[in-house]
Amino acid sequence: MDKFIINGGTKLSGKVKIDGAKNASLALMPATLLTNGKSILRNTPRLRDVNTMISLLEFFGVETTFTDHTLTLDTSNIKSQNAPYEHVKKMRASVYVLGPLLAKYGRAKVSLPGGCAWGPRPINLHIEGLKKLGAEIELEEGYIIAKAKKLVGAEINFEKSSVGATGNILMAATLAKGTTIINNAAKEPEINNLAQFLNKMGARISGINTSKLIIEGVNELSPATIDTIPDRIEAGTLLIAGAITKGKIELQNCNFEHINILINKLKESGCKLFVNNDLITLDASNIDINPIDISTAVYPGFPTDMQAQWIALMSVAKGVANVTDNIYLDRFNHVPELLRLGASIKMIENTAIITGIKKLKGAKVMSTDLRASASLVLAGLVADGTTEVLRVYHLDRGYQLIDEKLKMLGADIKRVEGTEY
Ligand code: EPZ
């Protein structure tokens, strides 16, 4: 398992290009199961999670080619609709295959996803939504066994906004008989990217970018080509890298509208930010970082996927900040590791109270999940001395070579491969 060795203290400067959005790709890829033929997903990031989804789709019989950042998926010869535990346990997003397989083939057998580093992540909204569309669903020996001769449109009211459940039901509804209405649908940009792709395939979805999606079912969909949106969480993470090191950086290939709230919070923390089309420039030279409270919410609120990174920034702010996660109440595995770097953080339920300190001190820290690892890297960039971040395979799930990107911005970071712990 690889680790990063980071020597803190360098002010980042320079330019780096943002890759395609992991959480868009993980929805766009299973959507191709709704068609027969070759679909093309441009700007697909080269990530562990993308490779995990590729191997699951190939298990069904999908033929894939991945050249540079263009992923071609040929769904002409699907042989199986079974997603075994060995695949699904690696990544919760595998459950996204349920809706498309059920809609296209009338059956699906998908292992229940395991928990994840920060606790249970239920899929009741996915199951209830598919049942509303007429699916028969049994849970047997850790598997979801779903059947439906023909899904039938229905009105679905999500009591909680769920990205995954919205994506699954949206995909299933495209081939259902009649009209489906999804109330309290997730409005995350990744869902909008999925809806655009489905419409390019011939689906009839309206209400995109709103919390009420209306889907007129059609008989079949055709392969299509789509541009994956830029990864707003990678962009946010690198902006915080510029802020925490009091540097000056420029990000290319961004969609600033997807991270408006983060840009505003960074401005409140004292950073100067300039936006010009798909370029975002952050200048944090010689600033004192103001302590700014955040509370995560569904889009367009502050994303839970940026909570850990914000805590890292607040650990060197000039004062006390409160960070509350309302989406995942226990997504704080990064806190004990940040304490090892000298941060001063107290937890009260789902709120971290961070008292900023002058200097963090380098230490060995352990990655536990994707965004927790990102926060440890950010802290290491500014900590005195050397920080070793272990088990960085977590980072490779959701960031394409983040060490190389940080090196391009001047960071003193080195990947040491294959170190066993
Ligand atoms: C997506 O996960 C993202 N993953 C997550 O990003 C992100 O943290 C999350 O949305 C929230 O924005 C992908 O898109 C692949 P949810 P998802 O369903 O769809 C509860 C990352 O770091 N819920 O929107 O699984 C759930 O427990 C990853 O890139 C139910 O109760 O999230 C949570 O509290 C981590 N029942 C809330 O809804 C359900 O059936 C939001 O979850 C489904 C969800």
mmCIF file of N, CA, C and O in Angstrom, residues 33 48 78 96 124 162 187 204 231 258 293 300 302 319 325 329 339 351 406:
data_model
loop_
_atom_site.group_PDB
_atom_site.id
_atom_site.type_symbol
_atom_site.label_atom_id
_atom_site.label_comp_id
_atom_site.label_asym_id
_atom_site.label_seq_id
_atom_site.Cartn_x
_atom_site.Cartn_y
_atom_site.Cartn_z
ATOM 1 N N LEU A 33 -26.117 0.776 -19.551
ATOM 2 C CA LEU A 33 -26.788 -0.543 -19.546
ATOM 3 C C LEU A 33 -28.213 -0.445 -20.074
ATOM 4 O O LEU A 33 -28.821 -1.455 -20.414
ATOM 5 N N ARG A 48 -9.444 4.759 -9.278
ATOM 6 C CA ARG A 48 -9.709 3.394 -8.817
ATOM 7 C C ARG A 48 -11.199 3.074 -8.891
ATOM 8 O O ARG A 48 -11.600 2.004 -9.326
ATOM 9 N N ILE A 78 -24.834 -8.051 -23.357
ATOM 10 C CA ILE A 78 -24.932 -8.250 -21.901
ATOM 11 C C ILE A 78 -25.317 -9.705 -21.648
ATOM 12 O O ILE A 78 -26.296 -10.195 -22.211
ATOM 13 N N TYR A 96 -25.780 1.419 -8.263
ATOM 14 C CA TYR A 96 -26.351 2.184 -9.381
ATOM 15 C C TYR A 96 -26.749 1.285 -10.554
ATOM 16 O O TYR A 96 -27.457 1.717 -11.452
ATOM 17 N N ASN A 124 -32.498 2.115 1.504
ATOM 18 C CA ASN A 124 -33.960 1.947 1.565
ATOM 19 C C ASN A 124 -34.688 2.803 0.536
ATOM 20 O O ASN A 124 -35.677 2.392 -0.065
ATOM 21 N N SER A 162 -31.634 12.177 -1.863
ATOM 22 C CA SER A 162 -30.549 11.197 -1.992
ATOM 23 C C SER A 162 -30.014 11.212 -3.419
ATOM 24 O O SER A 162 -30.775 10.998 -4.373
ATOM 25 N N LYS A 187 -30.435 17.560 -6.560
ATOM 26 C CA LYS A 187 -30.128 18.533 -7.621
ATOM 27 C C LYS A 187 -28.619 18.645 -7.852
ATOM 28 O O LYS A 187 -28.150 19.580 -8.500
ATOM 29 N N ARG A 204 -36.974 11.094 -21.975
ATOM 30 C CA ARG A 204 -37.759 12.343 -21.971
ATOM 31 C C ARG A 204 -37.930 12.814 -20.529
ATOM 32 O O ARG A 204 -38.886 12.491 -19.854
ATOM 33 N N ASP A 231 -14.785 17.821 -11.883
ATOM 34 C CA ASP A 231 -14.999 17.353 -10.508
ATOM 35 C C ASP A 231 -14.946 18.529 -9.533
ATOM 36 O O ASP A 231 -13.879 19.057 -9.228
ATOM 37 N N HIS A 258 -20.699 25.260 -9.750
ATOM 38 C CA HIS A 258 -20.920 24.052 -8.940
ATOM 39 C C HIS A 258 -20.314 24.175 -7.547
ATOM 40 O O HIS A 258 -20.575 23.330 -6.695
ATOM 41 N N ASP A 293 -17.625 29.237 10.162
ATOM 42 C CA ASP A 293 -18.452 28.053 10.444
ATOM 43 C C ASP A 293 -19.045 27.507 9.141
ATOM 44 O O ASP A 293 -19.365 28.290 8.241
ATOM 45 N N PRO A 300 -27.689 23.139 -3.422
ATOM 46 C CA PRO A 300 -26.397 23.832 -3.537
ATOM 47 C C PRO A 300 -25.780 24.230 -2.206
ATOM 48 O O PRO A 300 -24.977 25.166 -2.182
ATOM 49 N N PHE A 302 -23.357 23.547 1.343
ATOM 50 C CA PHE A 302 -21.950 23.176 1.469
ATOM 51 C C PHE A 302 -21.844 21.654 1.402
ATOM 52 O O PHE A 302 -22.461 20.957 2.198
ATOM 53 N N GLY A 319 -8.771 31.538 15.244
ATOM 54 C CA GLY A 319 -9.938 31.565 16.122
ATOM 55 C C GLY A 319 -10.669 30.235 16.095
ATOM 56 O O GLY A 319 -10.128 29.230 15.622
ATOM 57 N N ASP A 325 -21.768 18.307 10.176
ATOM 58 C CA ASP A 325 -22.160 17.503 9.013
ATOM 59 C C ASP A 325 -23.577 16.983 9.249
ATOM 60 O O ASP A 325 -23.803 16.157 10.133
ATOM 61 N N LEU A 329 -23.721 12.013 9.889
ATOM 62 C CA LEU A 329 -23.493 12.539 11.235
ATOM 63 C C LEU A 329 -22.183 12.032 11.844
ATOM 64 O O LEU A 329 -21.672 12.630 12.781
ATOM 65 N N LEU A 339 -5.698 15.373 15.046
ATOM 66 C CA LEU A 339 -5.208 15.613 16.415
ATOM 67 C C LEU A 339 -3.755 15.164 16.524
ATOM 68 O O LEU A 339 -2.939 15.794 17.200
ATOM 69 N N THR A 351 -20.890 17.824 15.314
ATOM 70 C CA THR A 351 -20.221 19.111 15.113
ATOM 71 C C THR A 351 -18.788 19.044 15.628
ATOM 72 O O THR A 351 -18.557 18.568 16.758
ATOM 73 N N LEU A 406 -0.324 18.263 -6.945
ATOM 74 C CA LEU A 406 0.230 19.128 -5.891
ATOM 75 C C LEU A 406 1.698 19.448 -6.180
ATOM 76 O O LEU A 406 2.158 20.571 -5.963
#
